[in-house]
Structures are given as C-alpha cells and as structure tokens.
C-alpha cells in the first residue's frame, strides 16, 4: 500500500523568501557556515534541469574517463547534495566534510542562499538550466515520486504553483536570474539542457575546457557514451534506484523519465500555454537570459 501524502505547507516553508522543504532548513547554520575549499566545484541548478546528467559528465572528467571508477558508487555519494538531509542516506554537509579534495558539490540553492564561502573563494560554478515548461513537467512527475512530498494536485494546478514559486526552491524565474546576475564577477559556466540535447560533443568540450583540462577525442567519446540517456537510465549509480522506494517511489514514475526537450507539448493545453507565456514574459522582462522550448 502507498503511504499517505502529507499536506503541502506541513512540509514546505517560506525560507528567506524561497519555498524550501522543511527538513533541509532545520540545521541551516551547518549549511550557511559551510567552508568551501579553493578547488571545490559547484554544480548548481533549479531541480529537474539536467543536474544528474551534467554531474555525471563532470565526474567522468574528474575520473579521466574511467567508467569503472564512476560505477563504484551512487551519484549522490560521489557528488554530495549540499543542503540535502534525510535519514542516514543523505547528509550533504557531513558527506562533503568527510570527502577528499577536489570535491564536487551539488546544490539547488539559489545564488543568494549559496554559502558565502563559495563566493569568497571564487569557486568554479557550473549552472545547469533548462526551459521552464519542461522543468515544470519533469518536476510534476518528481513530486509524485518523492514520498515525503505532498500530492501536487492536477498538472494544471501544479503549473499554477510553479508560476507562483510555490514549489521547493521557489521561483524558477528568480533562480535562473540569481546566477545569471553573478556571471560577470565569478567563475561560472552556464549549461543549457537544450544545448546538451542538440550537440552533446560541443557541450562536453566546453566543460572539459572550463575545468582546465585537455579534451582528447578518446575522453570525449567515452563521456558521450557513458552519459547517454539510455546508459544513465540503466545504470544503478545514476538512476537513483539505490534509494529505497519508501523515499523515491520509482514504481510511480522513473527518475530517468523521458530525457527529451519539448515534452511540455504533451502536457500543456493551448490555454495553459498562453497563460504561461504571458506570465513568463512578465517575469523575465528584465532578463537577458534566453531559453529554447524546442530544438
Ligand atoms: N543523460 C541524460 N540525457 C537526457 N536527459 C537526462 C539525462 N539524465 C537525466 N536526464 C533528465 O533530466 C531530468 C532530471 O533532471 P535533474 O537531474 O536535474 O533532476 C529528467 O528529465 P525528464 O523528467 O524530463 O525526463 C531526466 O530524465
Ligand atoms: C531526501 C529525499 C530523497 C531525495 C530527493 C532529491 C533527490 C535528488 C534531487 O535532485 S534533482 O532535483 O533530481 O536534481 C533533489 C531531491 C529533493 C528532494 C529529496 C527528497 C526529500 C525527501 C527525501 O526522502
């Protein structure tokens, strides 16, 4: 039998203007005072933007294309999720403190909530982003699967919440812009999911160069093969099947769901799309960030 879902605002709270999952803010001082190392690499994103894909690419680069090394542990142990805290499986801060340098840090925190130390030390940051419509679709299915998350309602109801920033990590619009505004005075690489779908070779080369390494053909080929959607979907170290069903119920929907651009067209009605576009224009009117909703 499926465990019952909690009420929405029993598990989420407004935290400095950003909706957050309550257990993640309970020991906030540990996150806020986290000490970064000069060689930490941060992979930041709004949830469901292609974080896991980009993370596996980066880990392959760090491990010089050694697939076996990447298959030694689940992605959430190789690349700890900074603010995540639940049971004994996830404790991002503890995992990172126990880890040898150079560390790769995953976070979904918006720029203003990222621990100050990462900015002070001018750590390299890869920000992964994806168009808002596909993120909303992917996030809806994710909600259904995370047992501790409340039921998101119907898809149109969820999209309303998404537009109002009433989902964990708050407004997508604010999130993407929070990092975009920092791009000139920090070491940042922006990766767009749509670009990765369109030309993964080009994007992998960009990441290798950003990390100050040499892009050999052999390394690039290995990365592309190992991080294809099919490979990652079948790999227990990337597909989250090692997380118990009691936390992430992949019988409801798999973590590696479709892996495409444009699935929003199968979910948005014409009326929803028009409303979303109007709201989008309003929210992004001062931003120079441009997203593609199809490729
Ligand atoms: N190798 C890959 N290629 C393409 N998409 C991938 C991928 N690995 C993960 N994804 C997709 O990225 C989304 C999850 O993002 P995140 O890692 O940030 O949670 C999911 O999107 P869908 O739900 O649209 O399929 C997932 O299927
Ligand atoms: C801790 C948690 C299980 C893990 C959930 C989680 C996993 C991966 C994430 O990254 S991404 O959005 O897919 O890129 C984000 C999350 C956030 C929620 C986490 C769950 C809360 C309750 C639970 O058991």
mmCIF file of C-alpha atoms and ligand atoms in Angstrom:
data_model
loop_
_atom_site.group_PDB
_atom_site.id
_atom_site.type_symbol
_atom_site.label_atom_id
_atom_site.label_comp_id
_atom_site.label_asym_id
_atom_site.label_seq_id
_atom_site.Cartn_x
_atom_site.Cartn_y
_atom_site.Cartn_z
ATOM 1 C CA UNK A 1 0.000 0.000 0.000
ATOM 2 C CA UNK A 2 1.242 3.531 -0.839
ATOM 3 C CA UNK A 3 1.961 5.690 2.244
ATOM 4 C CA UNK A 4 -0.358 8.688 2.504
ATOM 5 C CA UNK A 5 0.919 12.035 1.231
ATOM 6 C CA UNK A 6 1.416 14.965 3.644
ATOM 7 C CA UNK A 7 -0.316 18.353 3.428
ATOM 8 C CA UNK A 8 1.511 20.932 1.270
ATOM 9 C CA UNK A 9 2.525 23.510 3.851
ATOM 10 C CA UNK A 10 3.201 20.919 6.541
ATOM 11 C CA UNK A 11 6.402 20.027 4.697
ATOM 12 C CA UNK A 12 7.301 23.243 2.877
ATOM 13 C CA UNK A 13 8.020 26.650 4.395
ATOM 14 C CA UNK A 14 8.958 30.091 3.242
ATOM 15 C CA UNK A 15 12.674 30.432 3.974
ATOM 16 C CA UNK A 16 14.140 33.888 3.300
ATOM 17 C CA UNK A 17 11.559 34.297 0.547
ATOM 18 C CA UNK A 18 12.189 30.880 -1.036
ATOM 19 C CA UNK A 19 9.918 27.869 -0.510
ATOM 20 C CA UNK A 20 12.001 25.067 0.971
ATOM 21 C CA UNK A 21 11.467 21.506 2.176
ATOM 22 C CA UNK A 22 11.462 21.947 5.967
ATOM 23 C CA UNK A 23 13.951 19.194 6.936
ATOM 24 C CA UNK A 24 16.569 20.891 4.727
ATOM 25 C CA UNK A 25 16.420 24.127 6.731
ATOM 26 C CA UNK A 26 16.322 22.577 10.191
ATOM 27 C CA UNK A 27 20.116 22.656 10.641
ATOM 28 C CA UNK A 28 20.650 25.643 8.369
ATOM 29 C CA UNK A 29 23.643 27.022 10.306
ATOM 30 C CA UNK A 30 25.634 23.960 9.158
ATOM 31 C CA UNK A 31 24.870 24.816 5.528
ATOM 32 C CA UNK A 32 25.312 28.563 5.878
ATOM 33 C CA UNK A 33 28.692 28.275 7.605
ATOM 34 C CA UNK A 34 29.995 25.587 5.261
ATOM 35 C CA UNK A 35 33.672 26.200 4.485
ATOM 36 C CA UNK A 36 34.471 25.895 0.819
ATOM 37 C CA UNK A 37 37.893 24.895 -0.499
ATOM 38 C CA UNK A 38 39.502 26.794 -3.350
ATOM 39 C CA UNK A 39 39.280 23.727 -5.580
ATOM 40 C CA UNK A 40 35.628 22.881 -4.873
ATOM 41 C CA UNK A 41 33.472 22.768 -7.968
ATOM 42 C CA UNK A 42 29.801 23.630 -7.525
ATOM 43 C CA UNK A 43 27.105 22.214 -9.799
ATOM 44 C CA UNK A 44 24.087 24.398 -9.179
ATOM 45 C CA UNK A 45 20.660 24.188 -10.773
ATOM 46 C CA UNK A 46 16.950 24.514 -10.281
ATOM 47 C CA UNK A 47 15.586 20.973 -9.751
ATOM 48 C CA UNK A 48 14.892 18.889 -12.856
ATOM 49 C CA UNK A 49 17.162 20.866 -15.149
ATOM 50 C CA UNK A 50 19.596 18.096 -16.057
ATOM 51 C CA UNK A 51 21.707 18.218 -12.882
ATOM 52 C CA UNK A 52 22.360 14.481 -12.803
ATOM 53 C CA UNK A 53 23.389 14.425 -16.453
ATOM 54 C CA UNK A 54 25.824 17.321 -16.046
ATOM 55 C CA UNK A 55 27.106 15.824 -12.780
ATOM 56 C CA UNK A 56 27.963 12.502 -14.395
ATOM 57 C CA UNK A 57 29.782 14.320 -17.205
ATOM 58 C CA UNK A 58 31.843 16.270 -14.665
ATOM 59 C CA UNK A 59 32.652 13.181 -12.618
ATOM 60 C CA UNK A 60 33.780 11.381 -15.776
ATOM 61 C CA UNK A 61 36.133 14.297 -16.476
ATOM 62 C CA UNK A 62 37.472 14.230 -12.903
ATOM 63 C CA UNK A 63 37.977 10.460 -13.196
ATOM 64 C CA UNK A 64 39.649 10.862 -16.594
ATOM 65 C CA UNK A 65 37.064 8.742 -18.400
ATOM 66 C CA UNK A 66 37.338 5.751 -16.070
ATOM 67 C CA UNK A 67 33.806 4.301 -16.239
ATOM 68 C CA UNK A 68 34.561 1.657 -13.619
ATOM 69 C CA UNK A 69 35.522 4.332 -11.082
ATOM 70 C CA UNK A 70 32.260 6.175 -11.768
ATOM 71 C CA UNK A 71 30.380 2.928 -11.232
ATOM 72 C CA UNK A 72 31.882 2.426 -7.785
ATOM 73 C CA UNK A 73 29.212 4.464 -6.009
ATOM 74 C CA UNK A 74 25.864 6.200 -6.439
ATOM 75 C CA UNK A 75 25.963 9.712 -7.809
ATOM 76 C CA UNK A 76 24.660 11.211 -4.557
ATOM 77 C CA UNK A 77 27.735 9.824 -2.755
ATOM 78 C CA UNK A 78 30.244 10.839 -5.398
ATOM 79 C CA UNK A 79 28.719 14.314 -5.677
ATOM 80 C CA UNK A 80 27.029 15.147 -2.376
ATOM 81 C CA UNK A 81 23.919 17.306 -2.386
ATOM 82 C CA UNK A 82 24.948 20.120 -0.040
ATOM 83 C CA UNK A 83 21.653 21.075 1.647
ATOM 84 C CA UNK A 84 20.042 17.639 1.497
ATOM 85 C CA UNK A 85 19.367 15.976 4.818
ATOM 86 C CA UNK A 86 17.179 12.931 5.330
ATOM 87 C CA UNK A 87 17.644 9.699 7.254
ATOM 88 C CA UNK A 88 21.128 8.227 7.002
ATOM 89 C CA UNK A 89 21.336 8.260 3.210
ATOM 90 C CA UNK A 90 21.500 11.984 2.622
ATOM 91 C CA UNK A 91 23.546 14.361 4.755
ATOM 92 C CA UNK A 92 25.266 16.627 2.269
ATOM 93 C CA UNK A 93 27.317 18.697 4.686
ATOM 94 C CA UNK A 94 28.664 15.652 6.542
ATOM 95 C CA UNK A 95 29.451 13.800 3.307
ATOM 96 C CA UNK A 96 31.335 16.803 1.938
ATOM 97 C CA UNK A 97 33.310 17.370 5.141
ATOM 98 C CA UNK A 98 34.468 13.762 5.049
ATOM 99 C CA UNK A 99 35.440 13.938 1.397
ATOM 100 C CA UNK A 100 38.942 14.454 -0.008
ATOM 101 C CA UNK A 101 39.630 17.359 -2.376
ATOM 102 C CA UNK A 102 38.891 18.130 -5.116
ATOM 103 C CA UNK A 103 35.193 17.946 -4.198
ATOM 104 C CA UNK A 104 32.202 18.313 -6.487
ATOM 105 C CA UNK A 105 29.246 19.871 -4.710
ATOM 106 C CA UNK A 106 25.662 19.620 -5.950
ATOM 107 C CA UNK A 107 23.154 22.229 -4.860
ATOM 108 C CA UNK A 108 19.753 23.556 -5.831
ATOM 109 C CA UNK A 109 20.111 26.658 -3.685
ATOM 110 C CA UNK A 110 19.546 29.986 -5.431
ATOM 111 C CA UNK A 111 22.633 32.227 -5.551
ATOM 112 C CA UNK A 112 21.599 34.293 -2.521
ATOM 113 C CA UNK A 113 21.354 31.172 -0.329
ATOM 114 C CA UNK A 114 24.571 29.515 -1.538
ATOM 115 C CA UNK A 115 27.023 29.595 1.407
ATOM 116 C CA UNK A 116 29.088 32.792 1.275
ATOM 117 C CA UNK A 117 32.347 30.822 1.399
ATOM 118 C CA UNK A 118 31.873 29.596 -2.206
ATOM 119 C CA UNK A 119 31.640 33.216 -3.405
ATOM 120 C CA UNK A 120 34.525 34.423 -1.205
ATOM 121 C CA UNK A 121 36.813 31.677 -2.502
ATOM 122 C CA UNK A 122 35.616 32.331 -6.058
ATOM 123 C CA UNK A 123 34.982 28.613 -6.608
ATOM 124 C CA UNK A 124 34.121 27.449 -10.098
ATOM 125 C CA UNK A 125 30.386 27.044 -10.589
ATOM 126 C CA UNK A 126 28.563 25.175 -13.336
ATOM 127 C CA UNK A 127 24.959 26.325 -13.516
ATOM 128 C CA UNK A 128 22.710 23.886 -15.375
ATOM 129 C CA UNK A 129 19.443 25.223 -16.694
ATOM 130 C CA UNK A 130 16.506 24.064 -18.789
ATOM 131 C CA UNK A 131 13.444 25.753 -20.194
ATOM 132 C CA UNK A 132 10.736 26.389 -17.622
ATOM 133 C CA UNK A 133 7.987 24.381 -19.339
ATOM 134 C CA UNK A 134 9.957 21.128 -19.474
ATOM 135 C CA UNK A 135 11.193 21.739 -15.923
ATOM 136 C CA UNK A 136 7.586 22.100 -14.737
ATOM 137 C CA UNK A 137 6.610 18.801 -16.378
ATOM 138 C CA UNK A 138 9.620 16.943 -15.012
ATOM 139 C CA UNK A 139 9.074 18.468 -11.549
ATOM 140 C CA UNK A 140 5.437 17.342 -11.530
ATOM 141 C CA UNK A 141 6.412 13.699 -12.010
ATOM 142 C CA UNK A 142 9.208 14.078 -9.468
ATOM 143 C CA UNK A 143 6.671 15.318 -6.897
ATOM 144 C CA UNK A 144 4.540 12.239 -7.462
ATOM 145 C CA UNK A 145 7.537 10.034 -6.841
ATOM 146 C CA UNK A 146 9.006 11.651 -3.711
ATOM 147 C CA UNK A 147 7.086 10.024 -0.876
ATOM 148 C CA UNK A 148 7.727 12.847 1.587
ATOM 149 C CA UNK A 149 6.399 15.442 -0.855
ATOM 150 C CA UNK A 150 2.705 16.281 -0.840
ATOM 151 C CA UNK A 151 0.481 15.393 -3.759
ATOM 152 C CA UNK A 152 0.986 18.146 -6.370
ATOM 153 C CA UNK A 153 -2.666 18.116 -7.461
ATOM 154 C CA UNK A 154 -3.519 18.008 -11.147
ATOM 155 C CA UNK A 155 -0.898 19.143 -13.652
ATOM 156 C CA UNK A 156 -2.675 22.494 -14.289
ATOM 157 C CA UNK A 157 -2.821 23.073 -10.512
ATOM 158 C CA UNK A 158 0.870 22.308 -10.216
ATOM 159 C CA UNK A 159 1.760 24.690 -13.038
ATOM 160 C CA UNK A 160 -0.041 27.481 -11.126
ATOM 161 C CA UNK A 161 2.092 26.717 -8.070
ATOM 162 C CA UNK A 162 5.209 26.612 -10.234
ATOM 163 C CA UNK A 163 4.441 30.023 -11.725
ATOM 164 C CA UNK A 164 3.922 31.474 -8.247
ATOM 165 C CA UNK A 165 7.162 29.960 -6.955
ATOM 166 C CA UNK A 166 5.200 27.782 -4.516
ATOM 167 C CA UNK A 167 7.378 24.723 -5.105
ATOM 168 C CA UNK A 168 10.638 23.723 -3.380
ATOM 169 C CA UNK A 169 13.478 26.113 -4.287
ATOM 170 C CA UNK A 170 10.937 28.756 -5.144
ATOM 171 C CA UNK A 171 10.536 30.702 -8.331
ATOM 172 C CA UNK A 172 12.304 29.241 -11.389
ATOM 173 C CA UNK A 173 12.493 32.796 -12.787
ATOM 174 C CA UNK A 174 14.274 34.159 -9.701
ATOM 175 C CA UNK A 175 16.535 31.123 -9.503
ATOM 176 C CA UNK A 176 17.924 31.272 -13.038
ATOM 177 C CA UNK A 177 18.347 35.040 -12.820
ATOM 178 C CA UNK A 178 20.070 34.851 -9.423
ATOM 179 C CA UNK A 179 23.019 33.038 -11.047
ATOM 180 C CA UNK A 180 22.844 34.907 -14.354
ATOM 181 C CA UNK A 181 23.379 38.173 -12.471
ATOM 182 C CA UNK A 182 26.566 36.794 -10.875
ATOM 183 C CA UNK A 183 28.117 35.614 -14.131
ATOM 184 C CA UNK A 184 30.442 38.595 -14.655
ATOM 185 C CA UNK A 185 32.259 38.553 -11.329
ATOM 186 C CA UNK A 186 32.583 34.840 -10.746
ATOM 187 C CA UNK A 187 33.988 31.764 -12.451
ATOM 188 C CA UNK A 188 30.816 30.398 -13.958
ATOM 189 C CA UNK A 189 29.796 28.177 -16.831
ATOM 190 C CA UNK A 190 26.166 28.104 -17.918
ATOM 191 C CA UNK A 191 24.975 24.856 -19.433
ATOM 192 C CA UNK A 192 21.617 24.655 -21.160
ATOM 193 C CA UNK A 193 19.869 21.279 -21.265
ATOM 194 C CA UNK A 194 18.624 22.064 -24.774
ATOM 195 C CA UNK A 195 22.194 22.703 -25.992
ATOM 196 C CA UNK A 196 23.269 19.406 -24.453
ATOM 197 C CA UNK A 197 20.447 17.594 -26.256
ATOM 198 C CA UNK A 198 21.323 19.313 -29.514
ATOM 199 C CA UNK A 199 25.088 18.871 -29.537
ATOM 200 C CA UNK A 200 26.497 16.988 -26.572
ATOM 201 C CA UNK A 201 30.023 16.847 -28.029
ATOM 202 C CA UNK A 202 30.237 20.637 -28.152
ATOM 203 C CA UNK A 203 28.971 20.947 -24.565
ATOM 204 C CA UNK A 204 31.299 18.251 -23.208
ATOM 205 C CA UNK A 205 34.280 20.066 -24.779
ATOM 206 C CA UNK A 206 33.133 23.308 -23.120
ATOM 207 C CA UNK A 207 33.036 21.635 -19.698
ATOM 208 C CA UNK A 208 36.449 19.989 -20.153
ATOM 209 C CA UNK A 209 37.966 23.357 -21.107
ATOM 210 C CA UNK A 210 36.195 25.162 -18.252
ATOM 211 C CA UNK A 211 37.807 22.672 -15.874
ATOM 212 C CA UNK A 212 41.213 23.467 -17.359
ATOM 213 C CA UNK A 213 41.771 20.079 -18.938
ATOM 214 C CA UNK A 214 42.613 18.878 -22.433
ATOM 215 C CA UNK A 215 39.717 17.500 -24.490
ATOM 216 C CA UNK A 216 41.105 14.330 -26.128
ATOM 217 C CA UNK A 217 38.847 12.550 -28.637
ATOM 218 C CA UNK A 218 39.068 9.371 -26.580
ATOM 219 C CA UNK A 219 37.862 11.102 -23.415
ATOM 220 C CA UNK A 220 35.042 12.907 -25.198
ATOM 221 C CA UNK A 221 33.804 9.691 -26.845
ATOM 222 C CA UNK A 222 33.844 7.814 -23.548
ATOM 223 C CA UNK A 223 31.896 10.578 -21.796
ATOM 224 C CA UNK A 224 29.262 10.793 -24.518
ATOM 225 C CA UNK A 225 28.719 7.032 -24.455
ATOM 226 C CA UNK A 226 28.604 6.689 -20.670
ATOM 227 C CA UNK A 227 26.277 9.669 -20.134
ATOM 228 C CA UNK A 228 23.707 8.924 -22.851
ATOM 229 C CA UNK A 229 20.153 8.823 -21.526
ATOM 230 C CA UNK A 230 19.934 5.076 -22.173
ATOM 231 C CA UNK A 231 23.170 4.315 -20.298
ATOM 232 C CA UNK A 232 22.261 6.534 -17.355
ATOM 233 C CA UNK A 233 18.742 5.101 -17.158
ATOM 234 C CA UNK A 234 20.163 1.582 -16.896
ATOM 235 C CA UNK A 235 22.992 2.471 -14.520
ATOM 236 C CA UNK A 236 22.112 1.993 -10.808
ATOM 237 C CA UNK A 237 24.797 4.551 -9.925
ATOM 238 C CA UNK A 238 22.982 7.298 -11.836
ATOM 239 C CA UNK A 239 19.300 6.310 -11.913
ATOM 240 C CA UNK A 240 18.592 6.625 -8.167
ATOM 241 C CA UNK A 241 17.252 3.056 -7.929
ATOM 242 C CA UNK A 242 19.571 2.589 -4.947
ATOM 243 C CA UNK A 243 17.369 4.983 -2.937
ATOM 244 C CA UNK A 244 14.666 2.974 -1.134
ATOM 245 C CA UNK A 245 11.140 3.040 -2.583
ATOM 246 C CA UNK A 246 9.980 4.448 0.760
ATOM 247 C CA UNK A 247 11.777 7.684 -0.206
ATOM 248 C CA UNK A 248 11.674 7.734 -4.000
ATOM 249 C CA UNK A 249 8.978 5.522 -5.393
ATOM 250 C CA UNK A 250 10.091 4.807 -8.920
ATOM 251 C CA UNK A 251 7.156 2.449 -9.418
ATOM 252 C CA UNK A 252 5.154 5.667 -9.773
ATOM 253 C CA UNK A 253 7.493 7.184 -12.364
ATOM 254 C CA UNK A 254 11.198 6.643 -13.022
ATOM 255 C CA UNK A 255 13.808 9.259 -12.141
ATOM 256 C CA UNK A 256 15.182 8.868 -15.672
ATOM 257 C CA UNK A 257 11.811 9.572 -17.209
ATOM 258 C CA UNK A 258 11.941 10.713 -20.863
ATOM 259 C CA UNK A 259 15.062 12.796 -21.237
ATOM 260 C CA UNK A 260 13.761 14.928 -24.091
ATOM 261 C CA UNK A 261 13.111 18.564 -24.923
ATOM 262 C CA UNK A 262 9.528 19.546 -25.690
ATOM 263 C CA UNK A 263 7.589 17.064 -23.555
ATOM 264 C CA UNK A 264 5.666 20.107 -22.290
ATOM 265 C CA UNK A 265 3.687 19.964 -25.543
ATOM 266 C CA UNK A 266 2.153 16.710 -24.340
ATOM 267 C CA UNK A 267 1.057 18.316 -21.062
ATOM 268 C CA UNK A 268 0.131 21.973 -21.635
ATOM 269 C CA UNK A 269 -3.214 22.820 -23.204
ATOM 270 C CA UNK A 270 -3.327 25.790 -25.594
ATOM 271 C CA UNK A 271 -4.923 27.933 -22.860
ATOM 272 C CA UNK A 272 -2.335 26.920 -20.249
ATOM 273 C CA UNK A 273 0.457 27.659 -22.693
ATOM 274 C CA UNK A 274 -0.860 31.136 -23.476
ATOM 275 C CA UNK A 275 -1.209 31.976 -19.795
ATOM 276 C CA UNK A 276 2.268 30.610 -19.064
ATOM 277 C CA UNK A 277 3.828 32.623 -21.908
ATOM 278 C CA UNK A 278 2.213 35.869 -20.698
ATOM 279 C CA UNK A 279 3.424 35.290 -17.163
ATOM 280 C CA UNK A 280 6.874 34.269 -18.448
ATOM 281 C CA UNK A 281 7.252 37.485 -20.421
ATOM 282 C CA UNK A 282 6.355 39.496 -17.348
ATOM 283 C CA UNK A 283 8.750 37.608 -15.052
ATOM 284 C CA UNK A 284 11.666 37.613 -17.499
ATOM 285 C CA UNK A 285 11.227 41.076 -18.987
ATOM 286 C CA UNK A 286 14.382 42.492 -17.418
ATOM 287 C CA UNK A 287 16.463 39.352 -18.023
ATOM 288 C CA UNK A 288 18.797 38.817 -20.967
ATOM 289 C CA UNK A 289 18.618 35.039 -20.494
ATOM 290 C CA UNK A 290 17.185 33.203 -23.472
ATOM 291 C CA UNK A 291 15.764 29.680 -23.399
ATOM 292 C CA UNK A 292 14.625 27.369 -26.149
ATOM 293 C CA UNK A 293 11.482 25.297 -25.605
ATOM 294 C CA UNK A 294 12.141 23.142 -28.650
ATOM 295 C CA UNK A 295 15.197 22.117 -30.642
HETATM 296 N N1 LIG B 1 21.680 11.521 -19.804
HETATM 297 C C1 LIG B 1 20.565 12.221 -19.897
HETATM 298 N N2 LIG B 1 20.131 12.701 -21.083
HETATM 299 C C2 LIG B 1 18.994 13.421 -21.179
HETATM 300 N N3 LIG B 1 18.203 13.717 -20.122
HETATM 301 C C3 LIG B 1 18.582 13.263 -18.910
HETATM 302 C C4 LIG B 1 19.765 12.515 -18.727
HETATM 303 N N4 LIG B 1 19.883 12.214 -17.418
HETATM 304 C C5 LIG B 1 18.804 12.744 -16.809
HETATM 305 N N5 LIG B 1 18.013 13.371 -17.698
HETATM 306 C C6 LIG B 1 16.737 14.046 -17.457
HETATM 307 O O1 LIG B 1 16.953 15.178 -16.612
HETATM 308 C C7 LIG B 1 15.805 15.371 -15.790
HETATM 309 C C8 LIG B 1 16.206 15.313 -14.331
HETATM 310 O O2 LIG B 1 16.978 16.445 -14.038
HETATM 311 P P1 LIG B 1 17.730 16.543 -12.633
HETATM 312 O O3 LIG B 1 18.898 15.640 -12.703
HETATM 313 O O4 LIG B 1 18.093 17.978 -12.540
HETATM 314 O O5 LIG B 1 16.755 16.101 -11.612
HETATM 315 C C9 LIG B 1 14.820 14.281 -16.154
HETATM 316 O O6 LIG B 1 14.010 14.831 -17.191
HETATM 317 P P2 LIG B 1 12.583 14.296 -17.595
HETATM 318 O O7 LIG B 1 11.795 14.138 -16.338
HETATM 319 O O8 LIG B 1 12.006 15.354 -18.488
HETATM 320 O O9 LIG B 1 12.796 13.026 -18.316
HETATM 321 C C10 LIG B 1 15.751 13.193 -16.663
HETATM 322 O O10 LIG B 1 15.136 12.222 -17.464
HETATM 323 C C1 LIG B 2 15.770 13.419 0.531
HETATM 324 C C2 LIG B 2 14.598 12.967 -0.310
HETATM 325 C C3 LIG B 2 15.085 11.973 -1.358
HETATM 326 C C4 LIG B 2 15.983 12.705 -2.384
HETATM 327 C C5 LIG B 2 15.239 13.873 -3.001
HETATM 328 C C6 LIG B 2 16.041 14.594 -4.079
HETATM 329 C C7 LIG B 2 16.858 13.852 -4.902
HETATM 330 C C8 LIG B 2 17.511 14.442 -5.956
HETATM 331 C C9 LIG B 2 17.304 15.761 -6.191
HETATM 332 O O1 LIG B 2 17.956 16.333 -7.225
HETATM 333 S S1 LIG B 2 17.216 16.649 -8.571
HETATM 334 O O2 LIG B 2 16.170 17.656 -8.303
HETATM 335 O O3 LIG B 2 16.628 15.432 -9.070
HETATM 336 O O4 LIG B 2 18.242 17.204 -9.445
HETATM 337 C C10 LIG B 2 16.503 16.531 -5.385
HETATM 338 C C11 LIG B 2 15.864 15.943 -4.328
HETATM 339 C C12 LIG B 2 14.998 16.819 -3.472
HETATM 340 C C13 LIG B 2 14.079 16.035 -2.600
HETATM 341 C C14 LIG B 2 14.808 14.873 -1.936
HETATM 342 C C15 LIG B 2 13.875 14.105 -1.002
HETATM 343 C C16 LIG B 2 13.187 14.832 0.129
HETATM 344 C C17 LIG B 2 12.667 13.676 0.962
HETATM 345 C C18 LIG B 2 13.527 12.513 0.621
HETATM 346 O O5 LIG B 2 13.404 11.402 1.009
#
